[in-house]
Amino acid sequence: MLHIKCPYCGMRSQNEFSYGGDASVKRPELNKEISDEEWDNFVYRRKSLRGKHLELWQHLSGCRQWIKVERDTATHEIFNTYKADEEIS
Amino acid sequence: MQKYSIFNLVKNAFSNHENWDLAWKDPTPKEEYDVVIIGGGGHGLATAYYLAKEHNITKVAIIEKGWIGGGNVGRNTTIIRSNYMHDENALFSEFGMDLWRKMSQDLNYNVMFSPRGIINLAHSDAQMNAYARRGNSMRLNGIDAVLLNREQVKEIIPMADFSEDVRFPIFGGLMQPSAGTARHDAVAWGYARQADSMGVDIIQNCEVTGFDVTAGKINGIRTSRGNIKTKKVGLCVAGSTNILAEKLNMTLPIETHLLQACVSEPVKPILDRVVTFGAGHFYISQSDKGEMVMGGDLDGYNSYAQRGNLPTLQHVLTEGIAMMPFLSKLKMLRTWGGIMDMSMDGSPIIDKTHIDGLYLNCGWCYGGFKATPASGWTFAHTIAQDRVHELNAGFSLNRFSTGHLIDEKGLGTKTWIS
């Protein structure tokens, strides 16, 4: 069982969260010509890193906020959690 | 190669079975090969076998990081079926069904193929309609499909919960009588033994550390046991696809996820079919040893851990108990997790790549085991002829950018959609 520290509610069990995928993916900019390749990269292509992975989770059965979680995909260790709009250095 | 037969079995009994040949050799890597297959799982071994058998290419090496058959071909629920609606998946899988039926004879290795039939349960009128549509599509493609009503299902699997007041009552089901199961390890070992006998080098404990690509062409690979020259490389590494793709500067429409399965303690024969729960994601069959073999959903987040987490197991088994309440009395014997190459539309990729001589076989999601022979056969064709076969033409890498997705059930990486 994963335990995820929601930045709003504190430490909660994995059961309260749902997964939202890779958080490093950026939507193509609005109001500009976007190629098929750019859409393909945004919608489908993923690095799926082994090791440290920054990802989105939603605290669905809690505060319902989206958050970012830095987690190791090989060991499942969670290093840090952030608010969704928090800049990460 | 020593043939496996009743006569040889008797003959070797006199020497206490101490004089059998090794099933495959343990060669040191040569300097150069015509084709290098990365990944000694079911698909990689089958590819090497069909390269030798169908295309007469025998200067082939299989490079395996661990030991052959130690990944997903040794970690699955052994279900074999072709109950697909879309042409691409249906024709491909049905071609595979034919290879399954001949496999034990073809490989001179008993893979214990047991065509016991699969039943997908329906729990609403709408689902019965959807199954009727899928069954009709299957029959148009020459695949056997039978739509069963509630009474017919009850006759076949009376141990399921047929009470009226349950949350998901059983309305009926769709059966593919020719579907079944097989002994998963035997599939890997059978392909390995035959490939080895035709000259393929099976190189274990050898990790690929890099690729030599110049001017858009593959020239060789770098491994923990030295460099190997080759003009053609086939990737069959399932959950490790993204790790190798990164070394090639490729980003693929694949995410690696964790899928669990489990078996109960062995019990007397009770279930002689494969059954899936229609109101969730749960599948069950009974092994020859008597264990109930069960599986379900992904754990739901990217993972390379090869070990599962309890919340998903609990969720999956809750579905199982809803379907067959007797399961609650059984003790769990063993659980395991494997890492799946989940494609974004739930269908596989068998294709060439933008790098000349690099071929890709991945995206098997929940259905890699049953695809083993067809995947090996079509991938061998793609590598040998340097063009895709019509059976895998739909499984292209660029279908995501062109919009030709094969969204069989919408079961890709995003489990919450289903």
PDB file of N, CA and C in Angstrom, chain A residues 1-2 13-15 18-22 25 36-37 39-41 43-51 53 55 57 66 71-77, chain B residues 242-243 246 251-258 299-312 314 344-345 397-398 400-402 405 414 416:
ATOM      1  N   MET A   1       0.840  -1.211   0.000  1.00  0.00           N
ATOM      2  CA  MET A   1       0.000   0.000   0.000  1.00  0.00           C
ATOM      3  C   MET A   1       0.872   1.257   0.000  1.00  0.00           C
ATOM      4  N   LEU A   2       0.612   2.139  -0.971  1.00  0.00           N
ATOM      5  CA  LEU A   2       1.327   3.415  -0.976  1.00  0.00           C
ATOM      6  C   LEU A   2       0.689   4.362   0.027  1.00  0.00           C
ATOM      7  N   SER A  13      -3.899   7.129   2.609  1.00  0.00           N
ATOM      8  CA  SER A  13      -3.616   5.871   1.912  1.00  0.00           C
ATOM      9  C   SER A  13      -3.906   6.020   0.418  1.00  0.00           C
ATOM     10  N   GLN A  14      -3.250   5.196  -0.341  1.00  0.00           N
ATOM     11  CA  GLN A  14      -3.395   5.145  -1.801  1.00  0.00           C
ATOM     12  C   GLN A  14      -4.849   5.006  -2.237  1.00  0.00           C
ATOM     13  N   ASN A  15      -5.662   4.336  -1.425  1.00  0.00           N
ATOM     14  CA  ASN A  15      -7.055   4.091  -1.788  1.00  0.00           C
ATOM     15  C   ASN A  15      -7.848   5.368  -2.045  1.00  0.00           C
ATOM     16  N   SER A  18      -6.544   8.748  -7.155  1.00  0.00           N
ATOM     17  CA  SER A  18      -6.521   8.122  -8.473  1.00  0.00           C
ATOM     18  C   SER A  18      -5.371   8.728  -9.273  1.00  0.00           C
ATOM     19  N   TYR A  19      -4.873   7.926 -10.204  1.00  0.00           N
ATOM     20  CA  TYR A  19      -3.624   8.255 -10.896  1.00  0.00           C
ATOM     21  C   TYR A  19      -3.894   9.058 -12.159  1.00  0.00           C
ATOM     22  N   GLY A  20      -3.034  10.037 -12.442  1.00  0.00           N
ATOM     23  CA  GLY A  20      -3.238  10.868 -13.627  1.00  0.00           C
ATOM     24  C   GLY A  20      -2.096  10.874 -14.616  1.00  0.00           C
ATOM     25  N   GLY A  21      -1.089  10.052 -14.403  1.00  0.00           N
ATOM     26  CA  GLY A  21      -0.021   9.924 -15.399  1.00  0.00           C
ATOM     27  C   GLY A  21       1.106  10.943 -15.263  1.00  0.00           C
ATOM     28  N   ASP A  22       2.012  10.854 -16.210  1.00  0.00           N
ATOM     29  CA  ASP A  22       3.232  11.672 -16.269  1.00  0.00           C
ATOM     30  C   ASP A  22       2.910  13.174 -16.163  1.00  0.00           C
ATOM     31  N   VAL A  25       4.399  16.096 -19.013  1.00  0.00           N
ATOM     32  CA  VAL A  25       3.837  16.295 -20.347  1.00  0.00           C
ATOM     33  C   VAL A  25       3.206  17.681 -20.448  1.00  0.00           C
ATOM     34  N   ASP A  36       0.794  17.291 -36.474  1.00  0.00           N
ATOM     35  CA  ASP A  36       0.324  15.988 -36.001  1.00  0.00           C
ATOM     36  C   ASP A  36       1.306  15.396 -35.012  1.00  0.00           C
ATOM     37  N   GLU A  37       2.602  15.604 -35.286  1.00  0.00           N
ATOM     38  CA  GLU A  37       3.636  15.032 -34.430  1.00  0.00           C
ATOM     39  C   GLU A  37       3.557  15.605 -33.011  1.00  0.00           C
ATOM     40  N   TRP A  39       0.882  16.800 -31.514  1.00  0.00           N
ATOM     41  CA  TRP A  39      -0.282  16.199 -30.848  1.00  0.00           C
ATOM     42  C   TRP A  39       0.031  14.774 -30.404  1.00  0.00           C
ATOM     43  N   ASP A  40       0.685  14.020 -31.302  1.00  0.00           N
ATOM     44  CA  ASP A  40       1.064  12.642 -31.025  1.00  0.00           C
ATOM     45  C   ASP A  40       1.921  12.591 -29.750  1.00  0.00           C
ATOM     46  N   ASN A  41       2.903  13.496 -29.678  1.00  0.00           N
ATOM     47  CA  ASN A  41       3.771  13.536 -28.494  1.00  0.00           C
ATOM     48  C   ASN A  41       2.992  13.849 -27.232  1.00  0.00           C
ATOM     49  N   VAL A  43      -0.410  13.541 -26.680  1.00  0.00           N
ATOM     50  CA  VAL A  43      -1.498  12.623 -26.307  1.00  0.00           C
ATOM     51  C   VAL A  43      -0.984  11.210 -26.002  1.00  0.00           C
ATOM     52  N   TYR A  44      -0.044  10.720 -26.800  1.00  0.00           N
ATOM     53  CA  TYR A  44       0.283   9.290 -26.733  1.00  0.00           C
ATOM     54  C   TYR A  44       1.691   8.944 -26.235  1.00  0.00           C
ATOM     55  N   ARG A  45       2.674   9.732 -26.612  1.00  0.00           N
ATOM     56  CA  ARG A  45       4.051   9.263 -26.357  1.00  0.00           C
ATOM     57  C   ARG A  45       4.521   9.607 -24.951  1.00  0.00           C
ATOM     58  N   ARG A  46       5.089   8.616 -24.284  1.00  0.00           N
ATOM     59  CA  ARG A  46       5.526   8.793 -22.898  1.00  0.00           C
ATOM     60  C   ARG A  46       6.913   8.196 -22.698  1.00  0.00           C
ATOM     61  N   LYS A  47       7.687   8.844 -21.838  1.00  0.00           N
ATOM     62  CA  LYS A  47       9.032   8.321 -21.539  1.00  0.00           C
ATOM     63  C   LYS A  47       8.939   7.099 -20.646  1.00  0.00           C
ATOM     64  N   SER A  48       7.960   7.064 -19.756  1.00  0.00           N
ATOM     65  CA  SER A  48       7.781   5.950 -18.817  1.00  0.00           C
ATOM     66  C   SER A  48       9.098   5.572 -18.140  1.00  0.00           C
ATOM     67  N   LEU A  49       9.637   6.518 -17.385  1.00  0.00           N
ATOM     68  CA  LEU A  49      10.966   6.360 -16.790  1.00  0.00           C
ATOM     69  C   LEU A  49      10.995   5.254 -15.744  1.00  0.00           C
ATOM     70  N   ARG A  50      12.133   4.595 -15.676  1.00  0.00           N
ATOM     71  CA  ARG A  50      12.410   3.677 -14.562  1.00  0.00           C
ATOM     72  C   ARG A  50      13.242   4.480 -13.570  1.00  0.00           C
ATOM     73  N   GLY A  51      12.721   4.650 -12.359  1.00  0.00           N
ATOM     74  CA  GLY A  51      13.399   5.494 -11.378  1.00  0.00           C
ATOM     75  C   GLY A  51      12.506   6.667 -11.015  1.00  0.00           C
ATOM     76  N   HIS A  53      10.116   9.591 -11.047  1.00  0.00           N
ATOM     77  CA  HIS A  53       9.057   9.899 -12.007  1.00  0.00           C
ATOM     78  C   HIS A  53       8.136  10.924 -11.374  1.00  0.00           C
ATOM     79  N   GLU A  55       4.669  12.642 -11.322  1.00  0.00           N
ATOM     80  CA  GLU A  55       3.376  12.231 -11.861  1.00  0.00           C
ATOM     81  C   GLU A  55       2.215  12.946 -11.172  1.00  0.00           C
ATOM     82  N   TRP A  57      -1.513  12.916  -9.456  1.00  0.00           N
ATOM     83  CA  TRP A  57      -2.507  12.101  -8.761  1.00  0.00           C
ATOM     84  C   TRP A  57      -3.640  13.044  -8.369  1.00  0.00           C
ATOM     85  N   TRP A  66      -5.878  18.056  -7.525  1.00  0.00           N
ATOM     86  CA  TRP A  66      -4.803  17.380  -8.262  1.00  0.00           C
ATOM     87  C   TRP A  66      -3.477  17.752  -7.619  1.00  0.00           C
ATOM     88  N   ARG A  71       7.928  10.008  -7.409  1.00  0.00           N
ATOM     89  CA  ARG A  71       7.929   8.626  -6.929  1.00  0.00           C
ATOM     90  C   ARG A  71       8.912   7.803  -7.753  1.00  0.00           C
ATOM     91  N   ASP A  72       9.503   6.805  -7.138  1.00  0.00           N
ATOM     92  CA  ASP A  72      10.405   5.914  -7.854  1.00  0.00           C
ATOM     93  C   ASP A  72       9.575   4.763  -8.430  1.00  0.00           C
ATOM     94  N   THR A  73       9.613   4.594  -9.757  1.00  0.00           N
ATOM     95  CA  THR A  73       8.763   3.570 -10.374  1.00  0.00           C
ATOM     96  C   THR A  73       9.338   2.166 -10.195  1.00  0.00           C
ATOM     97  N   ALA A  74      10.582   2.069  -9.714  1.00  0.00           N
ATOM     98  CA  ALA A  74      11.148   0.738  -9.482  1.00  0.00           C
ATOM     99  C   ALA A  74      10.953   0.276  -8.042  1.00  0.00           C
ATOM    100  N   THR A  75      11.025   1.225  -7.108  1.00  0.00           N
ATOM    101  CA  THR A  75      10.916   0.840  -5.687  1.00  0.00           C
ATOM    102  C   THR A  75       9.603   1.291  -5.055  1.00  0.00           C
ATOM    103  N   HIS A  76       8.861   2.160  -5.744  1.00  0.00           N
ATOM    104  CA  HIS A  76       7.619   2.763  -5.247  1.00  0.00           C
ATOM    105  C   HIS A  76       7.857   3.734  -4.092  1.00  0.00           C
ATOM    106  N   GLU A  77       9.103   4.097  -3.834  1.00  0.00           N
ATOM    107  CA  GLU A  77       9.382   5.093  -2.791  1.00  0.00           C
ATOM    108  C   GLU A  77       8.880   6.466  -3.251  1.00  0.00           C
TER     109      GLU A  77
ATOM    110  N   ASN B 242      10.530   0.646 -22.929  1.00  0.00           N
ATOM    111  CA  ASN B 242      10.856   2.068 -22.796  1.00  0.00           C
ATOM    112  C   ASN B 242      12.304   2.301 -22.365  1.00  0.00           C
ATOM    113  N   ILE B 243      12.851   1.357 -21.587  1.00  0.00           N
ATOM    114  CA  ILE B 243      14.233   1.507 -21.119  1.00  0.00           C
ATOM    115  C   ILE B 243      15.189   1.419 -22.309  1.00  0.00           C
ATOM    116  N   GLU B 246      14.802   4.452 -24.739  1.00  0.00           N
ATOM    117  CA  GLU B 246      15.514   5.656 -24.296  1.00  0.00           C
ATOM    118  C   GLU B 246      16.952   5.656 -24.814  1.00  0.00           C
ATOM    119  N   THR B 251      10.774   7.912 -28.155  1.00  0.00           N
ATOM    120  CA  THR B 251       9.709   7.965 -27.153  1.00  0.00           C
ATOM    121  C   THR B 251       8.514   7.262 -27.763  1.00  0.00           C
ATOM    122  N   LEU B 252       8.005   6.252 -27.081  1.00  0.00           N
ATOM    123  CA  LEU B 252       6.988   5.385 -27.673  1.00  0.00           C
ATOM    124  C   LEU B 252       5.620   5.588 -27.014  1.00  0.00           C
ATOM    125  N   PRO B 253       4.544   5.217 -27.725  1.00  0.00           N
ATOM    126  CA  PRO B 253       3.200   5.304 -27.119  1.00  0.00           C
ATOM    127  C   PRO B 253       2.952   4.133 -26.165  1.00  0.00           C
ATOM    128  N   ILE B 254       3.890   3.951 -25.241  1.00  0.00           N
ATOM    129  CA  ILE B 254       3.870   2.803 -24.330  1.00  0.00           C
ATOM    130  C   ILE B 254       4.160   3.302 -22.922  1.00  0.00           C
ATOM    131  N   GLU B 255       3.428   2.782 -21.948  1.00  0.00           N
ATOM    132  CA  GLU B 255       3.783   2.997 -20.547  1.00  0.00           C
ATOM    133  C   GLU B 255       3.931   1.640 -19.889  1.00  0.00           C
ATOM    134  N   THR B 256       4.868   1.550 -18.960  1.00  0.00           N
ATOM    135  CA  THR B 256       5.076   0.282 -18.275  1.00  0.00           C
ATOM    136  C   THR B 256       4.279   0.267 -16.971  1.00  0.00           C
ATOM    137  N   HIS B 257       3.419  -0.723 -16.860  1.00  0.00           N
ATOM    138  CA  HIS B 257       2.532  -0.833 -15.702  1.00  0.00           C
ATOM    139  C   HIS B 257       2.632  -2.213 -15.077  1.00  0.00           C
ATOM    140  N   LEU B 258       2.103  -2.295 -13.891  1.00  0.00           N
ATOM    141  CA  LEU B 258       2.184  -3.528 -13.120  1.00  0.00           C
ATOM    142  C   LEU B 258       0.858  -4.281 -13.194  1.00  0.00           C
ATOM    143  N   ASP B 299      -2.313  -2.378 -11.575  1.00  0.00           N
ATOM    144  CA  ASP B 299      -2.256  -1.629 -10.319  1.00  0.00           C
ATOM    145  C   ASP B 299      -2.586  -0.153 -10.552  1.00  0.00           C
ATOM    146  N   GLY B 300      -2.364   0.324 -11.757  1.00  0.00           N
ATOM    147  CA  GLY B 300      -2.912   1.629 -12.124  1.00  0.00           C
ATOM    148  C   GLY B 300      -1.938   2.787 -12.166  1.00  0.00           C
ATOM    149  N   TYR B 301      -0.671   2.547 -11.853  1.00  0.00           N
ATOM    150  CA  TYR B 301       0.315   3.633 -11.970  1.00  0.00           C
ATOM    151  C   TYR B 301       1.594   3.045 -12.562  1.00  0.00           C
ATOM    152  N   ASN B 302       2.388   3.885 -13.209  1.00  0.00           N
ATOM    153  CA  ASN B 302       3.633   3.419 -13.821  1.00  0.00           C
ATOM    154  C   ASN B 302       4.466   2.645 -12.816  1.00  0.00           C
ATOM    155  N   SER B 303       4.972   1.497 -13.226  1.00  0.00           N
ATOM    156  CA  SER B 303       5.780   0.720 -12.294  1.00  0.00           C
ATOM    157  C   SER B 303       6.665  -0.276 -13.022  1.00  0.00           C
ATOM    158  N   TYR B 304       7.873  -0.423 -12.500  1.00  0.00           N
ATOM    159  CA  TYR B 304       8.795  -1.458 -12.968  1.00  0.00           C
ATOM    160  C   TYR B 304       9.071  -2.455 -11.846  1.00  0.00           C
ATOM    161  N   ALA B 305       8.208  -2.483 -10.839  1.00  0.00           N
ATOM    162  CA  ALA B 305       8.558  -3.157  -9.595  1.00  0.00           C
ATOM    163  C   ALA B 305       8.443  -4.688  -9.658  1.00  0.00           C
ATOM    164  N   GLN B 306       7.671  -5.233 -10.576  1.00  0.00           N
ATOM    165  CA  GLN B 306       7.452  -6.685 -10.641  1.00  0.00           C
ATOM    166  C   GLN B 306       6.934  -7.253  -9.331  1.00  0.00           C
ATOM    167  N   ARG B 307       6.307  -6.425  -8.541  1.00  0.00           N
ATOM    168  CA  ARG B 307       5.601  -6.965  -7.378  1.00  0.00           C
ATOM    169  C   ARG B 307       4.414  -6.056  -7.111  1.00  0.00           C
ATOM    170  N   GLY B 308       3.321  -6.677  -6.686  1.00  0.00           N
ATOM    171  CA  GLY B 308       2.058  -5.957  -6.637  1.00  0.00           C
ATOM    172  C   GLY B 308       1.788  -5.300  -5.312  1.00  0.00           C
ATOM    173  N   ASN B 309       0.655  -4.614  -5.294  1.00  0.00           N
ATOM    174  CA  ASN B 309       0.224  -3.895  -4.123  1.00  0.00           C
ATOM    175  C   ASN B 309      -1.152  -4.444  -3.729  1.00  0.00           C
ATOM    176  N   LEU B 310      -1.438  -4.466  -2.433  1.00  0.00           N
ATOM    177  CA  LEU B 310      -2.643  -5.167  -1.996  1.00  0.00           C
ATOM    178  C   LEU B 310      -3.981  -4.536  -2.400  1.00  0.00           C
ATOM    179  N   PRO B 311      -4.128  -3.206  -2.450  1.00  0.00           N
ATOM    180  CA  PRO B 311      -5.452  -2.665  -2.782  1.00  0.00           C
ATOM    181  C   PRO B 311      -6.020  -3.201  -4.092  1.00  0.00           C
ATOM    182  N   THR B 312      -5.172  -3.340  -5.127  1.00  0.00           N
ATOM    183  CA  THR B 312      -5.668  -3.838  -6.407  1.00  0.00           C
ATOM    184  C   THR B 312      -6.069  -5.305  -6.297  1.00  0.00           C
ATOM    185  N   GLN B 314      -7.122  -6.834  -3.704  1.00  0.00           N
ATOM    186  CA  GLN B 314      -8.382  -6.892  -2.958  1.00  0.00           C
ATOM    187  C   GLN B 314      -9.562  -6.548  -3.871  1.00  0.00           C
ATOM    188  N   MET B 344      -1.212   2.706 -25.841  1.00  0.00           N
ATOM    189  CA  MET B 344      -2.223   3.711 -25.531  1.00  0.00           C
ATOM    190  C   MET B 344      -3.617   3.340 -26.036  1.00  0.00           C
ATOM    191  N   ASP B 345      -3.722   2.384 -26.979  1.00  0.00           N
ATOM    192  CA  ASP B 345      -5.059   1.959 -27.411  1.00  0.00           C
ATOM    193  C   ASP B 345      -5.342   0.513 -27.014  1.00  0.00           C
ATOM    194  N   LEU B 397       3.323   1.457 -35.780  1.00  0.00           N
ATOM    195  CA  LEU B 397       3.759   2.420 -34.771  1.00  0.00           C
ATOM    196  C   LEU B 397       3.158   3.799 -35.040  1.00  0.00           C
ATOM    197  N   ASN B 398       2.928   4.110 -36.312  1.00  0.00           N
ATOM    198  CA  ASN B 398       2.462   5.466 -36.610  1.00  0.00           C
ATOM    199  C   ASN B 398       0.937   5.605 -36.561  1.00  0.00           C
ATOM    200  N   PHE B 400      -0.887   5.979 -34.160  1.00  0.00           N
ATOM    201  CA  PHE B 400      -1.310   6.957 -33.161  1.00  0.00           C
ATOM    202  C   PHE B 400      -1.319   8.365 -33.751  1.00  0.00           C
ATOM    203  N   SER B 401      -0.360   8.653 -34.635  1.00  0.00           N
ATOM    204  CA  SER B 401      -0.364   9.987 -35.242  1.00  0.00           C
ATOM    205  C   SER B 401      -1.314  10.068 -36.427  1.00  0.00           C
ATOM    206  N   THR B 402      -1.595   8.939 -37.085  1.00  0.00           N
ATOM    207  CA  THR B 402      -2.517   9.005 -38.223  1.00  0.00           C
ATOM    208  C   THR B 402      -3.973   8.820 -37.796  1.00  0.00           C
ATOM    209  N   LEU B 405      -6.301   4.104 -34.720  1.00  0.00           N
ATOM    210  CA  LEU B 405      -6.194   3.327 -33.490  1.00  0.00           C
ATOM    211  C   LEU B 405      -7.044   2.064 -33.584  1.00  0.00           C
ATOM    212  N   LYS B 414      -4.903   3.677 -19.363  1.00  0.00           N
ATOM    213  CA  LYS B 414      -5.796   4.410 -18.476  1.00  0.00           C
ATOM    214  C   LYS B 414      -6.928   3.508 -18.009  1.00  0.00           C
ATOM    215  N   TRP B 416      -8.956   3.648 -15.626  1.00  0.00           N
ATOM    216  CA  TRP B 416     -10.196   4.215 -15.118  1.00  0.00           C
ATOM    217  C   TRP B 416     -11.214   4.453 -16.240  1.00  0.00           C
TER     218      TRP B 416
END
